Coordinates of C-alpha atoms in Angstrom, one line a residue:
X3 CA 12.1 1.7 14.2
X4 CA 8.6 1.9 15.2
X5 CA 7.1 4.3 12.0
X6 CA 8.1 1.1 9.4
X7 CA 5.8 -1.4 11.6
X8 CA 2.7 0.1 10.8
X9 CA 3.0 2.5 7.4
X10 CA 4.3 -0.8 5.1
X11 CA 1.2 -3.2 6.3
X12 CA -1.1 0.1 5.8
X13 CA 0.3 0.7 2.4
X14 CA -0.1 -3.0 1.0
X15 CA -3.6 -2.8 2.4
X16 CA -4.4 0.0 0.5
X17 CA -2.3 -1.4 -2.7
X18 CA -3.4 -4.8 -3.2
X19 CA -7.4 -3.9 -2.1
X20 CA -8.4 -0.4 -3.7
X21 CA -7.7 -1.8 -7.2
X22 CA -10.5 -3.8 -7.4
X23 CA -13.3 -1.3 -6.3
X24 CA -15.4 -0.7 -9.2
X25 CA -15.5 3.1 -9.5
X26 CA -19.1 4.8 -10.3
X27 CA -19.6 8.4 -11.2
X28 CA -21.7 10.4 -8.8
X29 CA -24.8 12.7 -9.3
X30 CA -23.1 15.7 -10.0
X31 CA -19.5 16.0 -12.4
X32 CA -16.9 18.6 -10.7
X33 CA -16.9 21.3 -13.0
X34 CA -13.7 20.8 -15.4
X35 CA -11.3 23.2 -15.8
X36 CA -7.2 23.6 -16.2
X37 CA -5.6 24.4 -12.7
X38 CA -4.5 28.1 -12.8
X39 CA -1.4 26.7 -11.3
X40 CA 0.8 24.2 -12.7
X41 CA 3.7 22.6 -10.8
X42 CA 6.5 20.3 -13.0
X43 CA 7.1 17.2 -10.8
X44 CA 9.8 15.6 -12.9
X45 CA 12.2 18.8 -13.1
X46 CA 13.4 18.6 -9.6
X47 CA 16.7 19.5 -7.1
X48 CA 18.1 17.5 -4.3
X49 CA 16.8 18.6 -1.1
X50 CA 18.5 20.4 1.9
X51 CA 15.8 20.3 5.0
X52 CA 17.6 23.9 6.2
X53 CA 15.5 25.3 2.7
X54 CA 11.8 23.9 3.9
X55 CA 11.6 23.7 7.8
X56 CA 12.5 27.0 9.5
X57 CA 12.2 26.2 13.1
X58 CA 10.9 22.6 14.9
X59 CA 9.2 22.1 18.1
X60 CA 9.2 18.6 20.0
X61 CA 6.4 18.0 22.1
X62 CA 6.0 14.5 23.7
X63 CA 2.9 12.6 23.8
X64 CA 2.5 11.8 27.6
X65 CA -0.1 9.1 27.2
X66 CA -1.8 7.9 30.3
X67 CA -3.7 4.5 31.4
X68 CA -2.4 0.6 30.9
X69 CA -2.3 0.7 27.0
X70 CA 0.5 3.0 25.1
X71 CA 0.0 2.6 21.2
X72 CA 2.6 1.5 19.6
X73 CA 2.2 4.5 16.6
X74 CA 0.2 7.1 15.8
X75 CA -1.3 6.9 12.4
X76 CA -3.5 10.1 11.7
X77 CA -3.0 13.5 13.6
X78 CA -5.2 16.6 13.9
X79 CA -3.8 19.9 15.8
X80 CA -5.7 22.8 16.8
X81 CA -5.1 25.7 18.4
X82 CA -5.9 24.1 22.1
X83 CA -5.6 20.6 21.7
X84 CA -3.3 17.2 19.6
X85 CA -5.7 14.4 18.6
X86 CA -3.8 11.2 17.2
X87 CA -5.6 7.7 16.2
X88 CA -3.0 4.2 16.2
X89 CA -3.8 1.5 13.4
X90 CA -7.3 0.1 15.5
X91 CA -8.9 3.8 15.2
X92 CA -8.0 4.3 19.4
X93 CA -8.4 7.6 19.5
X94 CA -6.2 10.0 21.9
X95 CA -7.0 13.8 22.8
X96 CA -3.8 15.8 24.2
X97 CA -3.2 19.3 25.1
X98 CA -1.0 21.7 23.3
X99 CA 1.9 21.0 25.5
X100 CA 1.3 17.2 25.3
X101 CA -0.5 16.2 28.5
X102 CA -2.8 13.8 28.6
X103 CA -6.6 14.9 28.3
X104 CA -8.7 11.7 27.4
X105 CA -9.5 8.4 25.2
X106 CA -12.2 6.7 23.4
X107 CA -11.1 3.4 24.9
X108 CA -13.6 3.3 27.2
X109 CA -16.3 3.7 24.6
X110 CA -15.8 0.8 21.9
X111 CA -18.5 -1.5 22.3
X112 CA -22.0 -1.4 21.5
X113 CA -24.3 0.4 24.0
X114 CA -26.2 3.4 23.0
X115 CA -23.0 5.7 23.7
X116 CA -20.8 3.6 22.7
X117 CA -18.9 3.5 19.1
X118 CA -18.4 0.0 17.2
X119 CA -16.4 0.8 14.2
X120 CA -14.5 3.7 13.8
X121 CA -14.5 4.5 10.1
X122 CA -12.9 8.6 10.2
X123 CA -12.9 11.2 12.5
X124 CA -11.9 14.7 13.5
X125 CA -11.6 17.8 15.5
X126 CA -14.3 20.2 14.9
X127 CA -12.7 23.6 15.6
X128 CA -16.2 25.4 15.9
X129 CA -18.4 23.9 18.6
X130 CA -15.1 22.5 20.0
X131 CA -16.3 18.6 19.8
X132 CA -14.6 15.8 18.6
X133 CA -16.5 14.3 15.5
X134 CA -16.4 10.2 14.9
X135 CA -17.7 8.9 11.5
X136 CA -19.1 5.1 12.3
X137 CA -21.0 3.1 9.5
X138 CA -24.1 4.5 9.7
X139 CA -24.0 8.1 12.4
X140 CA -22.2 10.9 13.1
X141 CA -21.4 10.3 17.0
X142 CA -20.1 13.8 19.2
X143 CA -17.9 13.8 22.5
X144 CA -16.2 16.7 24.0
X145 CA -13.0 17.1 24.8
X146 CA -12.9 14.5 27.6
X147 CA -14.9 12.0 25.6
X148 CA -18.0 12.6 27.4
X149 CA -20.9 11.0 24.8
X150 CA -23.1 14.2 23.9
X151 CA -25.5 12.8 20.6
X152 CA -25.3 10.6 17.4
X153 CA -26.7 11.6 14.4
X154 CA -27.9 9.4 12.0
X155 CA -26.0 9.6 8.2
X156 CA -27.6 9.8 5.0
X157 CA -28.7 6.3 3.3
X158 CA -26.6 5.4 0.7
X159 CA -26.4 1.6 0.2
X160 CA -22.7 0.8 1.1
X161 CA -21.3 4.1 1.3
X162 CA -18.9 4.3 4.3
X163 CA -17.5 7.4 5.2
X164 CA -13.6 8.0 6.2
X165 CA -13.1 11.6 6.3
X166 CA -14.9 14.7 7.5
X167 CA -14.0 17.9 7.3
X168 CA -15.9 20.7 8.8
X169 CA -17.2 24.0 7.5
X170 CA -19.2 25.4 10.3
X171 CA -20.5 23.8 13.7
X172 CA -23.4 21.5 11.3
X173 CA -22.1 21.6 8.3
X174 CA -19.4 19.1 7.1
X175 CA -17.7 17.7 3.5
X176 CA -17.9 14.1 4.1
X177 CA -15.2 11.4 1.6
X178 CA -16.2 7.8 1.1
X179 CA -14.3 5.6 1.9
X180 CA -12.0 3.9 -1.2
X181 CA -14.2 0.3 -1.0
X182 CA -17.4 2.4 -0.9
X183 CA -19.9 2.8 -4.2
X184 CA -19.5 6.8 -5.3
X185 CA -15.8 6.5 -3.8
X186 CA -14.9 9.5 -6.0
X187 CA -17.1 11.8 -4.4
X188 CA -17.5 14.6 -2.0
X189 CA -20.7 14.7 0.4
X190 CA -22.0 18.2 1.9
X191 CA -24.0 17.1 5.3
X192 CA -25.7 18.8 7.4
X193 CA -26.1 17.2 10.8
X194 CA -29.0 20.0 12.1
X195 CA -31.2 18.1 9.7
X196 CA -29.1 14.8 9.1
X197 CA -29.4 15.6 5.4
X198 CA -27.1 15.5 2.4
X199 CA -27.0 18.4 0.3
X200 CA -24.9 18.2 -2.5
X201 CA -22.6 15.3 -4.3
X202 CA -19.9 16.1 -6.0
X203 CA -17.3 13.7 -8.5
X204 CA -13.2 14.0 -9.4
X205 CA -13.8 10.6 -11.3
X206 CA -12.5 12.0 -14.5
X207 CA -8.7 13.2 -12.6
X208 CA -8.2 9.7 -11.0
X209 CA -5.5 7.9 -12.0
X210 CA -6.0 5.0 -9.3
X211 CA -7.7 4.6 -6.2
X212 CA -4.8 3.8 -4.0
X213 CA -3.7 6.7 -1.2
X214 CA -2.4 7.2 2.0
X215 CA -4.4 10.1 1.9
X216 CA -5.5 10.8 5.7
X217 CA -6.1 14.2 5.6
X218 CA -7.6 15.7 2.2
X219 CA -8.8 19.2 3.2
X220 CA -6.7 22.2 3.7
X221 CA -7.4 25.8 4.7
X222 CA -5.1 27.6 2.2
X223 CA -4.0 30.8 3.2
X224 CA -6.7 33.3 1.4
X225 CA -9.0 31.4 3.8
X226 CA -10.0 29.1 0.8
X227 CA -10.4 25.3 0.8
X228 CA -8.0 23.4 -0.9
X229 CA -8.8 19.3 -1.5
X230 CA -6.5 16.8 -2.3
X231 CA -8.2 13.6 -3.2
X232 CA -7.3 10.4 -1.3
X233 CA -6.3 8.6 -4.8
X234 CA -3.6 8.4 -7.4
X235 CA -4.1 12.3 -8.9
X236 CA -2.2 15.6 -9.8
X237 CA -5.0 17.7 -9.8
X238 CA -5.7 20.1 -6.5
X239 CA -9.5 21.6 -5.8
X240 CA -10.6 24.5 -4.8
X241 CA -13.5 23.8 -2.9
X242 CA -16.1 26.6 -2.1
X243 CA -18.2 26.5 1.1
X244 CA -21.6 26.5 -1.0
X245 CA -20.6 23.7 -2.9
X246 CA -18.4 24.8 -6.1
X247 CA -15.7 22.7 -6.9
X248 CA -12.9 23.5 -9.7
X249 CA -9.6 22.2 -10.3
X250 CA -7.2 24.9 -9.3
X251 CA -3.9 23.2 -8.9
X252 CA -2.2 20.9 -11.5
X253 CA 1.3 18.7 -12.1
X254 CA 3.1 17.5 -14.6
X255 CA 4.6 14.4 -13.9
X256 CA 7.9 13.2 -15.3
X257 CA 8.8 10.2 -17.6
X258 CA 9.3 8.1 -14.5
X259 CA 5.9 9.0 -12.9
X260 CA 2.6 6.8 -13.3
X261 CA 0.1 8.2 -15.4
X262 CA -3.3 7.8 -17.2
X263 CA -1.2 6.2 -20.4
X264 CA 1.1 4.1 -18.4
X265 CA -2.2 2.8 -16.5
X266 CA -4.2 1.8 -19.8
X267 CA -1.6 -0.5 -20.7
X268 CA -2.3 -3.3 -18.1
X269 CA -5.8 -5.0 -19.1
X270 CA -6.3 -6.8 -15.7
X271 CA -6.2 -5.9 -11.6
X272 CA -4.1 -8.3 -11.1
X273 CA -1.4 -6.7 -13.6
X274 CA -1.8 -2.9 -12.2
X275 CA -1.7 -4.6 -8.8
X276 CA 1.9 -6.1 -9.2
X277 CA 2.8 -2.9 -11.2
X278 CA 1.9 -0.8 -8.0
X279 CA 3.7 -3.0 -5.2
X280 CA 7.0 -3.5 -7.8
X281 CA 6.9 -0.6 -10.1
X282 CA 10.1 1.8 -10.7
X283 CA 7.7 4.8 -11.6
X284 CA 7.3 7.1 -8.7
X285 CA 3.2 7.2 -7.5
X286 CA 2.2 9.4 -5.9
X287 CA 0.2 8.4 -2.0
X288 CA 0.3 11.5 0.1
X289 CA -0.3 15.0 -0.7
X290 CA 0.3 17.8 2.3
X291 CA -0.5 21.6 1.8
X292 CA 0.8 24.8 3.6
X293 CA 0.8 28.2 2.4
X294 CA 4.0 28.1 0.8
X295 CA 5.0 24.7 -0.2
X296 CA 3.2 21.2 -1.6
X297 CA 4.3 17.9 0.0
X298 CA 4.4 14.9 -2.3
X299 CA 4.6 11.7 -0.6
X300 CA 5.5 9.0 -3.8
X301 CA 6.7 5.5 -3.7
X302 CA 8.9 3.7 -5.6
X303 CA 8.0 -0.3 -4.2
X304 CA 7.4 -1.5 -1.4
X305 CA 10.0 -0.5 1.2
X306 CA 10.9 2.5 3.5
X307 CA 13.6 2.7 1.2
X308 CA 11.4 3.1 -1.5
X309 CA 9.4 6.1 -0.7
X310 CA 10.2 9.8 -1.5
X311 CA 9.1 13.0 -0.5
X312 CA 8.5 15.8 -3.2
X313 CA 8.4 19.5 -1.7
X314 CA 7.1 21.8 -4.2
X315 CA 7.6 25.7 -3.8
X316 CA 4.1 27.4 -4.1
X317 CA 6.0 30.4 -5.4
X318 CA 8.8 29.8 -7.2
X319 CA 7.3 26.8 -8.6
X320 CA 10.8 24.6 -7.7
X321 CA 11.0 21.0 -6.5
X322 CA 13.1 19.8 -4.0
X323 CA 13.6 15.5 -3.7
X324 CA 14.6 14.1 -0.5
X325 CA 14.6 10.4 0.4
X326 CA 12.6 9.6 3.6
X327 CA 14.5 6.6 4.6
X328 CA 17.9 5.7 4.2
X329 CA 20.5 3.2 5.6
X330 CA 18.1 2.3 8.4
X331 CA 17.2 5.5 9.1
X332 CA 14.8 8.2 8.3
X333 CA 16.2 11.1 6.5
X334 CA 12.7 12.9 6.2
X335 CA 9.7 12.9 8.8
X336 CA 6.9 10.9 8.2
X337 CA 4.4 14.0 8.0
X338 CA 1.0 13.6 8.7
X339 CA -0.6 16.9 9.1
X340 CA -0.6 20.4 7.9
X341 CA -1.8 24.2 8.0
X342 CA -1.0 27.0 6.8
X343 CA 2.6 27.4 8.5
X344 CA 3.4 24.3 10.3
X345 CA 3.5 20.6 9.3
X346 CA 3.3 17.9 11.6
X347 CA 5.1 14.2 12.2
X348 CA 4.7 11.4 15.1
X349 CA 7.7 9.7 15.9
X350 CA 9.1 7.4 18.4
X351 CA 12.4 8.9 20.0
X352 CA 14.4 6.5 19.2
X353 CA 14.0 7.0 15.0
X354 CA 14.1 10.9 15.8
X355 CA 17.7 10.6 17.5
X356 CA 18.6 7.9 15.2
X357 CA 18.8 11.2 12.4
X358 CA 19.7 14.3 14.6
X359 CA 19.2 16.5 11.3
X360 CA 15.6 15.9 11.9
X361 CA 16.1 18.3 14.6
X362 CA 17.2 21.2 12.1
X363 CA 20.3 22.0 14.7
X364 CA 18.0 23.6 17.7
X365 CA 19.6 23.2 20.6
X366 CA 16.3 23.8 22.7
X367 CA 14.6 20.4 20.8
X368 CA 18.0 18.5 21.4
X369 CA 17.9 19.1 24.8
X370 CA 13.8 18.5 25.7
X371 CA 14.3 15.2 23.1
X372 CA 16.8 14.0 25.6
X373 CA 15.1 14.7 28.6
X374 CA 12.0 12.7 27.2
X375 CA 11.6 8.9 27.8
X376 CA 12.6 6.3 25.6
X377 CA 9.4 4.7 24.3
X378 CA 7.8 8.6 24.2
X379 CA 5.8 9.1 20.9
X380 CA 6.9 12.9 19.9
X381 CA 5.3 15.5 18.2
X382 CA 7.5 17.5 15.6
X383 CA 5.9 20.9 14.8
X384 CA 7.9 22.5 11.8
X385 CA 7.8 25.9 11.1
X386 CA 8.4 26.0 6.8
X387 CA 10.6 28.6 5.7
X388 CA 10.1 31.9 4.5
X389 CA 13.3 31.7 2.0

């Protein structure tokens, strides 16, 4: 199954390295406060995929050109176009119905328009541009990944930045990277002027800095910004376009969850490190937001097997546990991006038919699945229920 290949080497990566960063608190302290919400992780209900996903779409991926990637690790949809990246940051720019628009393979190298690392990236929705974080600039292409102008990042020794997140056509929340200095921190930059405004820290709510955390900002569906941090947390931010930060939604993790207590009692990195690859507590890696439900992505160990998804009820406050793999097969998408009413997984056909419930019944994606070839990467656009 081609999802495994890539997700279990990411995840030790991010296990067995992010322990040993050194965290340091940044200019500014987020301002502390008690989510007004409060979800209850460890009270929760065996999951039925009929009670979250109303509807699901299937659109194929028709990459062209000699090289097809074997997975697609992070995803942005907008309204006109699908953006994946695979595991060497190859980034791919699709329509909405799946045809193939363009590539940044033909600019990795290290002429003036070129790009040499790819650290994050995105989609920026106003001035329609694509938006690639490097080392050191801020590089822009347009849909077709013609090079329009770099811009120059803010000095901060060893800060590297790996996701972006954009509030107008120049201004942009920027997240270091996990191995950067000020990892816990959230950057305002504003690329008219190539200037950062405003630091931010979540220090004091970080449990560990391990994540699968691609995608961290959400548009909640007041028109707010929500933030999930890319670390080990159960607190949710509300994150105000001039720069106000407070903690608006909170867990409660159960008995078999990790937590601030349960990490105090291992003295050494080496310790917490075993404990995170072998541990029977459930961590949490991967947090998703819509307008009516909270994903939690939490692991067990260090298998498929061992990884569960948590879909939290933004109204009635309920919890619903599903496994994501079993028996060789998944039992739960991989998601990887969400808005407001949809969520989003890549898969490779063969792991979709593999578990036809993925396909919630619908005929219509039955039929357009079959009709698709075999080593097709697919799109799954859920709707989430209104129940």
């Amino acid at each position: 199954m081609l999802n495994k290949y890539y997700i279990i080497p990411i995840l030790r990566y991010v296990l067995v390295v992010s322990f040993l960063l050194l965290m340091s608190a940044c200019q500014k302290k987020v301002e502390r406060q008690i989510g007004e919400t409060c979800y209850n992780l460890g009270e929760s209900s065996i999951g039925n995929l009929n009670d979250i996903f109303q509807d699901v779409e299937i659109i194929p991926l028709q990459f062209e050109g000699e090289y097809y990637p074997p997975n697609a690790k992070q995803v942005v949809v907008s309204d006109s176009v699908i953006l994946v990246s695979d595991n060497r940051n190859r980034i791919y720019v699709f329509n909405s119905d799946g045809t193939y628009v363009s590539s940044s393979n033909e600019h990795y190298g290290m002429g003036p328009e070129d790009i040499s690392m790819v650290s994050g990236w995105t989609w920026n929705p106003y001035s329609k541009r694509i938006e690639i974080l490097t080392s050191k600039a801020l590089s822009i292409f347009s849909r077709n990944f013609s090079f329009e102008t770099t811009i120059p990042l803010p000095g901060s020794e060893g800060v590297i930045y790996d996701q972006i997140f954009d509030i107008s056509e120049s201004e942009h929340f920027l997240v270091p990277t996990g191995m950067s200095p000020k990892s816990h921190g959230i950057f305002k930059f504003d690329s008219n002027t190539s200037s950062l405004k405003e630091i931010y820290s979540y220090e004091d709510n970080v449990i560990a800095p391990v994540s699968m955390q691609w995608q961290s900002f959400f548009i909640d569906s007041n028109g707010g910004i929500l933030f999930s941090p890319p670390a080990v947390t159960y607190t949710i931010y509300n994150l105000e376009s001039n720069g106000k930060v407070t903690a608006d939604i909170s867990f409660i993790p159960g008995t078999d969850w990790l937590t601030k207590n349960k990490r105090s009692e291992y003295t050494s990195d080496r310790q917490f490190a075993e404990y995170l690859m072998t541990s029977s507590d459930y961590i949490p890696i991967r947090t998703l937001i819509t307008g009516k439900y909270i994903f939690t992505l939490a692991k067990k160990g260090r298998k498929l097997s061992d990884m569960y998804y948590f879909v939290t009820n933004r109204l009635t406050k309920d919890t619903q546990a599903f496994e994501l793999y079993n028996e060789g097969n998944y039992s739960f998408p991989m998601l990887s991006y969400a808005c407001n009413e949809y969520i989003y997984a890549v898969m490779d056909k063969e792991s979709i038919e593999a578990t036809p419930q993925l396909l919630l019944g619908s005929e219509e994606a039955c039929n357009n699945l079959a009709a698709t070839d075999s080593e097709t990467l697919v799109l799954l656009k859920y709707k989430t229920s209104n129940n």
